[in-house]
Amino acid sequence: PPVRVLPPAARAPLPQVTVRDALNQALDEELERDERVFLLGEEVAQYDGAYKISRGLWKKFGDKRIIDTPISEMGFTGIAVGAAMAGLRPVCEFMTFNFSMQAIDQVINSAAKTCYMSAGSIAVPIVFRGPNGASAGVAAQHSQCFAAWYGHCPGLKVVSPWSSEDAKGLLKTSIRDDNPVVMLENELLYGVPFEMSEAAQSKDFLVPIGKAKVERQGTHVTLVSHSRPVGHCLEAAAVLAKEGVECEVINLRTIRPMDIETIEASVVKTNHLVTVEGGWPQFGVGAEICARIMEGPAFNYLDAPAVRVTGADVPMPYAKILEDNCVPQVKDIIFAVKKTLNI
């Protein structure tokens, strides 16, 4: 018999899932799937997590699998890295990546370099995760983006999700990966709901590390972003579409290894490139993308210089009006697009 395709109205709407719940699902499923997986960090157990990412997990899996630690990042990160070397698969939560500075020696010198220094004989399967970049009203010591810092270091994989599907799929893939992975989430996205496809609701749903996703097709300019600014890029693209400018929006998903091929293919099509990020301009993710495009085959297709939209080159101010001016806004993206298109 012929296949009946239901009209769009008859299809059940896809469920909306917040990034917080997507991360919680991923942790729950992976803890259940593999008994070597455990979660440790400040407040992750009895309090259900500082951001409620680990809600319900301590009650379900108990003290051995969900471990509250003292406020000592260097200490519990060192314990986690040692556990990974010994064959467990820890998920190490930082209350904010700004405090991973306390433990960056463990992340880089102990975790990232060990596989290479042991000629491949010691794997360090560990995930470092938590909120990264600016939140709201938390000043300079809680607002730095570490995508460029961690993306700089060989031996690490670095992922930066935007949507709920990104968050769930990348966390599950990261936990199963045999390398140390730094997962840079965004606190302001935790409560944001996104549609979750049927595939993403499955326990087998994985998002590959190192592959960007084209969130919107376009022909006039390529916008490349990661984490929360992907949403700003889509908003800017919607505004610009009303003026006849079609933006192609690329969600990087992974900072290292970077999917330069997807960006190149887009630039060959649109002939214009704008990068958008919340981090500082100097030696940033956008700077790396611009350099890679300049060195590669897509350079000859550019009809204008690539433009970066970044955070301001200052420690994050506390005052709201100053903070708003330090973080890329939709209007900044629109301005950059018009500048590069000369309109």
PDB file of C-alpha atoms in Angstrom, residues 17-276:
ATOM      1  CA  VAL A  17      13.552  20.186  26.410  1.00  0.00           C
ATOM      2  CA  THR A  18      15.760  22.648  28.277  1.00  0.00           C
ATOM      3  CA  VAL A  19      19.550  22.415  28.010  1.00  0.00           C
ATOM      4  CA  ARG A  20      19.593  21.625  31.748  1.00  0.00           C
ATOM      5  CA  ASP A  21      17.306  18.601  31.261  1.00  0.00           C
ATOM      6  CA  ALA A  22      19.205  17.471  28.163  1.00  0.00           C
ATOM      7  CA  LEU A  23      22.465  17.397  30.147  1.00  0.00           C
ATOM      8  CA  ASN A  24      20.711  15.616  33.017  1.00  0.00           C
ATOM      9  CA  GLN A  25      19.352  12.967  30.603  1.00  0.00           C
ATOM     10  CA  ALA A  26      22.814  12.445  29.109  1.00  0.00           C
ATOM     11  CA  LEU A  27      24.419  11.951  32.546  1.00  0.00           C
ATOM     12  CA  ASP A  28      21.613   9.646  33.713  1.00  0.00           C
ATOM     13  CA  GLU A  29      21.831   7.478  30.565  1.00  0.00           C
ATOM     14  CA  GLU A  30      25.635   7.213  30.600  1.00  0.00           C
ATOM     15  CA  LEU A  31      25.831   6.478  34.351  1.00  0.00           C
ATOM     16  CA  GLU A  32      23.325   3.681  33.776  1.00  0.00           C
ATOM     17  CA  ARG A  33      25.076   2.384  30.652  1.00  0.00           C
ATOM     18  CA  ASP A  34      28.604   2.113  32.076  1.00  0.00           C
ATOM     19  CA  GLU A  35      29.381   1.535  35.738  1.00  0.00           C
ATOM     20  CA  ARG A  36      32.860   3.081  35.314  1.00  0.00           C
ATOM     21  CA  VAL A  37      31.240   6.507  34.822  1.00  0.00           C
ATOM     22  CA  PHE A  38      30.974   8.718  37.909  1.00  0.00           C
ATOM     23  CA  LEU A  39      30.325  12.396  38.573  1.00  0.00           C
ATOM     24  CA  LEU A  40      32.224  14.557  41.044  1.00  0.00           C
ATOM     25  CA  GLY A  41      32.339  18.245  41.916  1.00  0.00           C
ATOM     26  CA  GLU A  42      31.042  20.863  44.316  1.00  0.00           C
ATOM     27  CA  GLU A  43      27.367  20.423  45.311  1.00  0.00           C
ATOM     28  CA  VAL A  44      26.694  17.764  42.655  1.00  0.00           C
ATOM     29  CA  ALA A  45      25.186  15.161  45.014  1.00  0.00           C
ATOM     30  CA  GLN A  46      22.914  16.069  47.926  1.00  0.00           C
ATOM     31  CA  TYR A  47      22.146  19.567  46.638  1.00  0.00           C
ATOM     32  CA  ASP A  48      21.310  18.195  43.120  1.00  0.00           C
ATOM     33  CA  GLY A  49      23.993  20.410  41.537  1.00  0.00           C
ATOM     34  CA  ALA A  50      24.590  24.155  41.767  1.00  0.00           C
ATOM     35  CA  TYR A  51      22.648  24.522  38.481  1.00  0.00           C
ATOM     36  CA  LYS A  52      20.492  21.400  39.024  1.00  0.00           C
ATOM     37  CA  ILE A  53      22.214  19.595  36.141  1.00  0.00           C
ATOM     38  CA  SER A  54      22.651  16.509  38.336  1.00  0.00           C
ATOM     39  CA  ARG A  55      19.123  16.649  39.790  1.00  0.00           C
ATOM     40  CA  GLY A  56      17.990  13.237  41.043  1.00  0.00           C
ATOM     41  CA  LEU A  57      21.230  11.439  40.224  1.00  0.00           C
ATOM     42  CA  TRP A  58      22.549  11.089  43.789  1.00  0.00           C
ATOM     43  CA  LYS A  59      19.251   9.563  44.940  1.00  0.00           C
ATOM     44  CA  LYS A  60      19.374   7.123  42.027  1.00  0.00           C
ATOM     45  CA  PHE A  61      23.071   6.183  41.910  1.00  0.00           C
ATOM     46  CA  GLY A  62      24.311   6.862  45.453  1.00  0.00           C
ATOM     47  CA  ASP A  63      27.531   8.093  47.096  1.00  0.00           C
ATOM     48  CA  LYS A  64      29.965   6.016  45.042  1.00  0.00           C
ATOM     49  CA  ARG A  65      28.836   7.410  41.684  1.00  0.00           C
ATOM     50  CA  ILE A  66      27.829  10.990  42.548  1.00  0.00           C
ATOM     51  CA  ILE A  67      30.470  12.554  44.776  1.00  0.00           C
ATOM     52  CA  ASP A  68      30.356  15.891  46.590  1.00  0.00           C
ATOM     53  CA  THR A  69      33.841  17.384  46.860  1.00  0.00           C
ATOM     54  CA  PRO A  70      35.399  20.113  48.979  1.00  0.00           C
ATOM     55  CA  ILE A  71      35.880  23.512  47.324  1.00  0.00           C
ATOM     56  CA  SER A  72      39.307  22.572  46.020  1.00  0.00           C
ATOM     57  CA  GLU A  73      39.435  22.351  42.230  1.00  0.00           C
ATOM     58  CA  MET A  74      43.073  21.282  42.085  1.00  0.00           C
ATOM     59  CA  GLY A  75      42.334  18.476  44.551  1.00  0.00           C
ATOM     60  CA  PHE A  76      39.216  16.930  43.054  1.00  0.00           C
ATOM     61  CA  THR A  77      40.423  17.407  39.464  1.00  0.00           C
ATOM     62  CA  GLY A  78      43.642  15.567  40.370  1.00  0.00           C
ATOM     63  CA  ILE A  79      41.595  12.749  41.921  1.00  0.00           C
ATOM     64  CA  ALA A  80      39.461  12.571  38.766  1.00  0.00           C
ATOM     65  CA  VAL A  81      42.462  12.501  36.397  1.00  0.00           C
ATOM     66  CA  GLY A  82      44.094   9.736  38.469  1.00  0.00           C
ATOM     67  CA  ALA A  83      40.840   7.757  38.431  1.00  0.00           C
ATOM     68  CA  ALA A  84      40.709   8.084  34.623  1.00  0.00           C
ATOM     69  CA  MET A  85      44.296   6.824  34.298  1.00  0.00           C
ATOM     70  CA  ALA A  86      43.313   3.860  36.455  1.00  0.00           C
ATOM     71  CA  GLY A  87      40.410   2.906  34.180  1.00  0.00           C
ATOM     72  CA  LEU A  88      37.359   4.801  35.438  1.00  0.00           C
ATOM     73  CA  ARG A  89      35.486   7.416  33.373  1.00  0.00           C
ATOM     74  CA  PRO A  90      35.012  10.511  35.554  1.00  0.00           C
ATOM     75  CA  VAL A  91      32.848  13.524  34.740  1.00  0.00           C
ATOM     76  CA  CYS A  92      34.400  16.442  36.620  1.00  0.00           C
ATOM     77  CA  GLU A  93      32.092  19.445  37.101  1.00  0.00           C
ATOM     78  CA  PHE A  94      33.440  22.948  37.656  1.00  0.00           C
ATOM     79  CA  MET A  95      31.010  25.401  39.206  1.00  0.00           C
ATOM     80  CA  THR A  96      32.327  27.799  36.578  1.00  0.00           C
ATOM     81  CA  PHE A  97      35.221  27.322  34.174  1.00  0.00           C
ATOM     82  CA  ASN A  98      36.799  30.450  35.645  1.00  0.00           C
ATOM     83  CA  PHE A  99      37.611  28.254  38.655  1.00  0.00           C
ATOM     84  CA  SER A 100      39.156  25.572  36.438  1.00  0.00           C
ATOM     85  CA  MET A 101      42.167  27.927  36.560  1.00  0.00           C
ATOM     86  CA  GLN A 102      42.819  26.415  39.993  1.00  0.00           C
ATOM     87  CA  ALA A 103      43.156  23.046  38.253  1.00  0.00           C
ATOM     88  CA  ILE A 104      44.518  23.926  34.812  1.00  0.00           C
ATOM     89  CA  ASP A 105      47.767  22.154  35.703  1.00  0.00           C
ATOM     90  CA  GLN A 106      45.793  18.921  36.154  1.00  0.00           C
ATOM     91  CA  VAL A 107      43.774  19.481  32.961  1.00  0.00           C
ATOM     92  CA  ILE A 108      46.750  20.311  30.712  1.00  0.00           C
ATOM     93  CA  ASN A 109      49.882  18.800  32.282  1.00  0.00           C
ATOM     94  CA  SER A 110      48.269  15.666  33.741  1.00  0.00           C
ATOM     95  CA  ALA A 111      45.304  14.871  31.478  1.00  0.00           C
ATOM     96  CA  ALA A 112      46.014  16.359  28.040  1.00  0.00           C
ATOM     97  CA  LYS A 113      49.653  15.325  27.637  1.00  0.00           C
ATOM     98  CA  THR A 114      49.647  11.836  29.135  1.00  0.00           C
ATOM     99  CA  CYS A 115      48.497   9.801  26.119  1.00  0.00           C
ATOM    100  CA  TYR A 116      51.250  11.345  23.970  1.00  0.00           C
ATOM    101  CA  MET A 117      53.926  11.159  26.651  1.00  0.00           C
ATOM    102  CA  SER A 118      53.152   7.483  27.314  1.00  0.00           C
ATOM    103  CA  ALA A 119      53.329   6.687  23.569  1.00  0.00           C
ATOM    104  CA  GLY A 120      49.611   5.912  23.601  1.00  0.00           C
ATOM    105  CA  SER A 121      49.743   3.374  26.422  1.00  0.00           C
ATOM    106  CA  ILE A 122      47.841   5.451  29.027  1.00  0.00           C
ATOM    107  CA  ALA A 123      44.411   6.766  28.078  1.00  0.00           C
ATOM    108  CA  VAL A 124      42.755   9.494  30.164  1.00  0.00           C
ATOM    109  CA  PRO A 125      39.003   9.190  29.492  1.00  0.00           C
ATOM    110  CA  ILE A 126      37.663  12.168  31.442  1.00  0.00           C
ATOM    111  CA  VAL A 127      35.149  14.950  30.846  1.00  0.00           C
ATOM    112  CA  PHE A 128      35.639  18.388  32.397  1.00  0.00           C
ATOM    113  CA  ARG A 129      32.315  20.233  32.213  1.00  0.00           C
ATOM    114  CA  GLY A 130      30.490  23.260  33.560  1.00  0.00           C
ATOM    115  CA  PRO A 131      29.382  26.773  32.629  1.00  0.00           C
ATOM    116  CA  ASN A 132      31.805  28.902  30.587  1.00  0.00           C
ATOM    117  CA  GLY A 133      31.797  32.511  29.405  1.00  0.00           C
ATOM    118  CA  ALA A 134      29.665  35.382  30.635  1.00  0.00           C
ATOM    119  CA  SER A 135      26.563  34.814  32.699  1.00  0.00           C
ATOM    120  CA  ALA A 136      24.647  37.888  33.926  1.00  0.00           C
ATOM    121  CA  GLY A 137      25.816  40.295  36.635  1.00  0.00           C
ATOM    122  CA  VAL A 138      28.640  38.159  37.991  1.00  0.00           C
ATOM    123  CA  ALA A 139      31.586  40.441  37.080  1.00  0.00           C
ATOM    124  CA  ALA A 140      35.057  39.591  35.788  1.00  0.00           C
ATOM    125  CA  GLN A 141      35.988  36.560  37.896  1.00  0.00           C
ATOM    126  CA  HIS A 142      32.980  34.556  36.687  1.00  0.00           C
ATOM    127  CA  SER A 143      32.653  35.715  33.071  1.00  0.00           C
ATOM    128  CA  GLN A 144      35.671  34.628  31.020  1.00  0.00           C
ATOM    129  CA  CYS A 145      35.348  32.358  27.985  1.00  0.00           C
ATOM    130  CA  PHE A 146      38.004  29.625  27.925  1.00  0.00           C
ATOM    131  CA  ALA A 147      37.370  28.284  24.420  1.00  0.00           C
ATOM    132  CA  ALA A 148      40.615  29.819  23.143  1.00  0.00           C
ATOM    133  CA  TRP A 149      42.655  28.715  26.217  1.00  0.00           C
ATOM    134  CA  TYR A 150      41.661  25.071  26.068  1.00  0.00           C
ATOM    135  CA  GLY A 151      41.346  25.027  22.272  1.00  0.00           C
ATOM    136  CA  HIS A 152      45.037  25.995  22.161  1.00  0.00           C
ATOM    137  CA  CYS A 153      46.247  22.743  23.772  1.00  0.00           C
ATOM    138  CA  PRO A 154      46.913  19.530  21.848  1.00  0.00           C
ATOM    139  CA  GLY A 155      45.749  16.379  23.638  1.00  0.00           C
ATOM    140  CA  LEU A 156      42.371  17.852  24.568  1.00  0.00           C
ATOM    141  CA  LYS A 157      39.098  17.789  22.693  1.00  0.00           C
ATOM    142  CA  VAL A 158      36.991  20.904  23.312  1.00  0.00           C
ATOM    143  CA  VAL A 159      33.242  21.087  22.683  1.00  0.00           C
ATOM    144  CA  SER A 160      30.871  24.027  23.057  1.00  0.00           C
ATOM    145  CA  PRO A 161      27.150  23.195  22.724  1.00  0.00           C
ATOM    146  CA  TRP A 162      24.335  25.620  21.893  1.00  0.00           C
ATOM    147  CA  SER A 163      21.033  23.700  21.715  1.00  0.00           C
ATOM    148  CA  SER A 164      19.634  20.883  23.854  1.00  0.00           C
ATOM    149  CA  GLU A 165      20.487  18.350  21.123  1.00  0.00           C
ATOM    150  CA  ASP A 166      24.071  19.650  21.044  1.00  0.00           C
ATOM    151  CA  ALA A 167      24.289  19.383  24.837  1.00  0.00           C
ATOM    152  CA  LYS A 168      22.909  15.863  25.126  1.00  0.00           C
ATOM    153  CA  GLY A 169      24.681  14.399  22.094  1.00  0.00           C
ATOM    154  CA  LEU A 170      28.059  16.002  22.795  1.00  0.00           C
ATOM    155  CA  LEU A 171      28.066  15.060  26.499  1.00  0.00           C
ATOM    156  CA  LYS A 172      27.268  11.420  25.713  1.00  0.00           C
ATOM    157  CA  THR A 173      29.977  11.303  23.022  1.00  0.00           C
ATOM    158  CA  SER A 174      32.470  13.000  25.356  1.00  0.00           C
ATOM    159  CA  ILE A 175      31.854  10.496  28.161  1.00  0.00           C
ATOM    160  CA  ARG A 176      32.422   7.591  25.732  1.00  0.00           C
ATOM    161  CA  ASP A 177      35.575   9.166  24.233  1.00  0.00           C
ATOM    162  CA  ASP A 178      38.923   7.802  25.403  1.00  0.00           C
ATOM    163  CA  ASN A 179      40.506  11.271  25.423  1.00  0.00           C
ATOM    164  CA  PRO A 180      40.129  14.148  27.880  1.00  0.00           C
ATOM    165  CA  VAL A 181      37.267  16.384  26.732  1.00  0.00           C
ATOM    166  CA  VAL A 182      36.546  19.914  27.935  1.00  0.00           C
ATOM    167  CA  MET A 183      32.834  20.693  27.609  1.00  0.00           C
ATOM    168  CA  LEU A 184      32.095  24.417  27.755  1.00  0.00           C
ATOM    169  CA  GLU A 185      28.425  24.962  28.561  1.00  0.00           C
ATOM    170  CA  ASN A 186      26.673  28.310  29.065  1.00  0.00           C
ATOM    171  CA  GLU A 187      24.793  29.134  32.262  1.00  0.00           C
ATOM    172  CA  LEU A 188      22.328  31.432  30.478  1.00  0.00           C
ATOM    173  CA  LEU A 189      21.307  28.557  28.167  1.00  0.00           C
ATOM    174  CA  TYR A 190      20.519  26.067  30.961  1.00  0.00           C
ATOM    175  CA  GLY A 191      16.894  27.179  31.274  1.00  0.00           C
ATOM    176  CA  VAL A 192      16.303  27.667  27.529  1.00  0.00           C
ATOM    177  CA  PRO A 193      14.002  25.094  25.882  1.00  0.00           C
ATOM    178  CA  PHE A 194      14.785  23.700  22.410  1.00  0.00           C
ATOM    179  CA  GLU A 195      12.897  21.229  20.248  1.00  0.00           C
ATOM    180  CA  MET A 196      14.260  17.714  20.658  1.00  0.00           C
ATOM    181  CA  SER A 197      13.998  15.458  17.594  1.00  0.00           C
ATOM    182  CA  GLU A 198      12.882  11.848  17.946  1.00  0.00           C
ATOM    183  CA  ALA A 199      16.436  10.691  17.260  1.00  0.00           C
ATOM    184  CA  ALA A 200      17.759  12.876  20.102  1.00  0.00           C
ATOM    185  CA  GLN A 201      15.331  11.320  22.572  1.00  0.00           C
ATOM    186  CA  SER A 202      16.987   7.935  22.068  1.00  0.00           C
ATOM    187  CA  LYS A 203      19.586   6.522  24.480  1.00  0.00           C
ATOM    188  CA  ASP A 204      21.842   5.907  21.467  1.00  0.00           C
ATOM    189  CA  PHE A 205      21.864   9.550  20.342  1.00  0.00           C
ATOM    190  CA  LEU A 206      25.405  10.877  19.830  1.00  0.00           C
ATOM    191  CA  VAL A 207      26.741  14.075  18.235  1.00  0.00           C
ATOM    192  CA  PRO A 208      30.170  13.519  16.664  1.00  0.00           C
ATOM    193  CA  ILE A 209      33.040  15.606  18.037  1.00  0.00           C
ATOM    194  CA  GLY A 210      34.743  17.705  15.343  1.00  0.00           C
ATOM    195  CA  LYS A 211      31.701  18.289  13.119  1.00  0.00           C
ATOM    196  CA  ALA A 212      29.983  21.664  12.807  1.00  0.00           C
ATOM    197  CA  LYS A 213      26.282  22.020  12.011  1.00  0.00           C
ATOM    198  CA  VAL A 214      24.715  24.418   9.495  1.00  0.00           C
ATOM    199  CA  GLU A 215      21.749  25.813  11.467  1.00  0.00           C
ATOM    200  CA  ARG A 216      20.471  27.998   8.626  1.00  0.00           C
ATOM    201  CA  GLN A 217      21.162  27.929   4.888  1.00  0.00           C
ATOM    202  CA  GLY A 218      22.056  31.209   3.165  1.00  0.00           C
ATOM    203  CA  THR A 219      23.838  32.632   0.134  1.00  0.00           C
ATOM    204  CA  HIS A 220      25.152  36.110   0.995  1.00  0.00           C
ATOM    205  CA  VAL A 221      27.328  35.781   4.096  1.00  0.00           C
ATOM    206  CA  THR A 222      28.615  33.031   6.413  1.00  0.00           C
ATOM    207  CA  LEU A 223      28.169  33.548  10.173  1.00  0.00           C
ATOM    208  CA  VAL A 224      30.265  31.181  12.317  1.00  0.00           C
ATOM    209  CA  SER A 225      29.645  30.956  16.047  1.00  0.00           C
ATOM    210  CA  HIS A 226      29.556  28.645  19.062  1.00  0.00           C
ATOM    211  CA  SER A 227      27.615  28.409  22.316  1.00  0.00           C
ATOM    212  CA  ARG A 228      25.079  31.132  23.151  1.00  0.00           C
ATOM    213  CA  PRO A 229      25.994  33.557  20.315  1.00  0.00           C
ATOM    214  CA  VAL A 230      24.657  30.980  17.799  1.00  0.00           C
ATOM    215  CA  GLY A 231      21.196  32.097  18.928  1.00  0.00           C
ATOM    216  CA  HIS A 232      22.157  35.742  18.394  1.00  0.00           C
ATOM    217  CA  CYS A 233      23.363  34.880  14.876  1.00  0.00           C
ATOM    218  CA  LEU A 234      20.030  33.234  14.050  1.00  0.00           C
ATOM    219  CA  GLU A 235      18.166  36.294  15.384  1.00  0.00           C
ATOM    220  CA  ALA A 236      20.372  38.608  13.307  1.00  0.00           C
ATOM    221  CA  ALA A 237      19.815  36.367  10.251  1.00  0.00           C
ATOM    222  CA  ALA A 238      16.028  36.644  10.707  1.00  0.00           C
ATOM    223  CA  VAL A 239      16.232  40.459  10.824  1.00  0.00           C
ATOM    224  CA  LEU A 240      18.577  40.616   7.821  1.00  0.00           C
ATOM    225  CA  ALA A 241      16.363  38.249   5.802  1.00  0.00           C
ATOM    226  CA  LYS A 242      13.638  40.913   5.875  1.00  0.00           C
ATOM    227  CA  GLU A 243      16.115  43.218   4.172  1.00  0.00           C
ATOM    228  CA  GLY A 244      16.949  40.624   1.522  1.00  0.00           C
ATOM    229  CA  VAL A 245      20.230  39.415   3.045  1.00  0.00           C
ATOM    230  CA  GLU A 246      20.431  35.643   3.440  1.00  0.00           C
ATOM    231  CA  CYS A 247      22.912  34.556   6.137  1.00  0.00           C
ATOM    232  CA  GLU A 248      24.262  31.021   6.438  1.00  0.00           C
ATOM    233  CA  VAL A 249      24.643  30.292  10.160  1.00  0.00           C
ATOM    234  CA  ILE A 250      27.186  27.678  11.270  1.00  0.00           C
ATOM    235  CA  ASN A 251      27.123  26.279  14.809  1.00  0.00           C
ATOM    236  CA  LEU A 252      30.714  25.111  15.441  1.00  0.00           C
ATOM    237  CA  ARG A 253      29.758  22.661  18.229  1.00  0.00           C
ATOM    238  CA  THR A 254      33.437  21.693  18.538  1.00  0.00           C
ATOM    239  CA  ILE A 255      36.345  24.107  19.118  1.00  0.00           C
ATOM    240  CA  ARG A 256      39.047  21.434  18.892  1.00  0.00           C
ATOM    241  CA  PRO A 257      39.381  19.685  16.481  1.00  0.00           C
ATOM    242  CA  MET A 258      37.864  22.498  14.427  1.00  0.00           C
ATOM    243  CA  ASP A 259      35.684  21.632  11.429  1.00  0.00           C
ATOM    244  CA  ILE A 260      37.252  24.066   8.986  1.00  0.00           C
ATOM    245  CA  GLU A 261      35.906  22.140   5.955  1.00  0.00           C
ATOM    246  CA  THR A 262      32.279  23.067   6.702  1.00  0.00           C
ATOM    247  CA  ILE A 263      33.270  26.738   7.062  1.00  0.00           C
ATOM    248  CA  GLU A 264      35.315  26.627   3.840  1.00  0.00           C
ATOM    249  CA  ALA A 265      32.441  25.077   1.874  1.00  0.00           C
ATOM    250  CA  SER A 266      30.129  27.829   3.136  1.00  0.00           C
ATOM    251  CA  VAL A 267      32.592  30.650   2.332  1.00  0.00           C
ATOM    252  CA  VAL A 268      33.034  29.269  -1.195  1.00  0.00           C
ATOM    253  CA  LYS A 269      29.244  29.649  -1.553  1.00  0.00           C
ATOM    254  CA  THR A 270      28.680  33.029   0.158  1.00  0.00           C
ATOM    255  CA  ASN A 271      32.046  34.793  -0.455  1.00  0.00           C
ATOM    256  CA  HIS A 272      31.802  36.583   2.914  1.00  0.00           C
ATOM    257  CA  LEU A 273      32.697  35.570   6.478  1.00  0.00           C
ATOM    258  CA  VAL A 274      31.752  36.980   9.894  1.00  0.00           C
ATOM    259  CA  THR A 275      32.779  35.151  13.097  1.00  0.00           C
ATOM    260  CA  VAL A 276      30.901  35.721  16.358  1.00  0.00           C
TER     261      VAL A 276
END
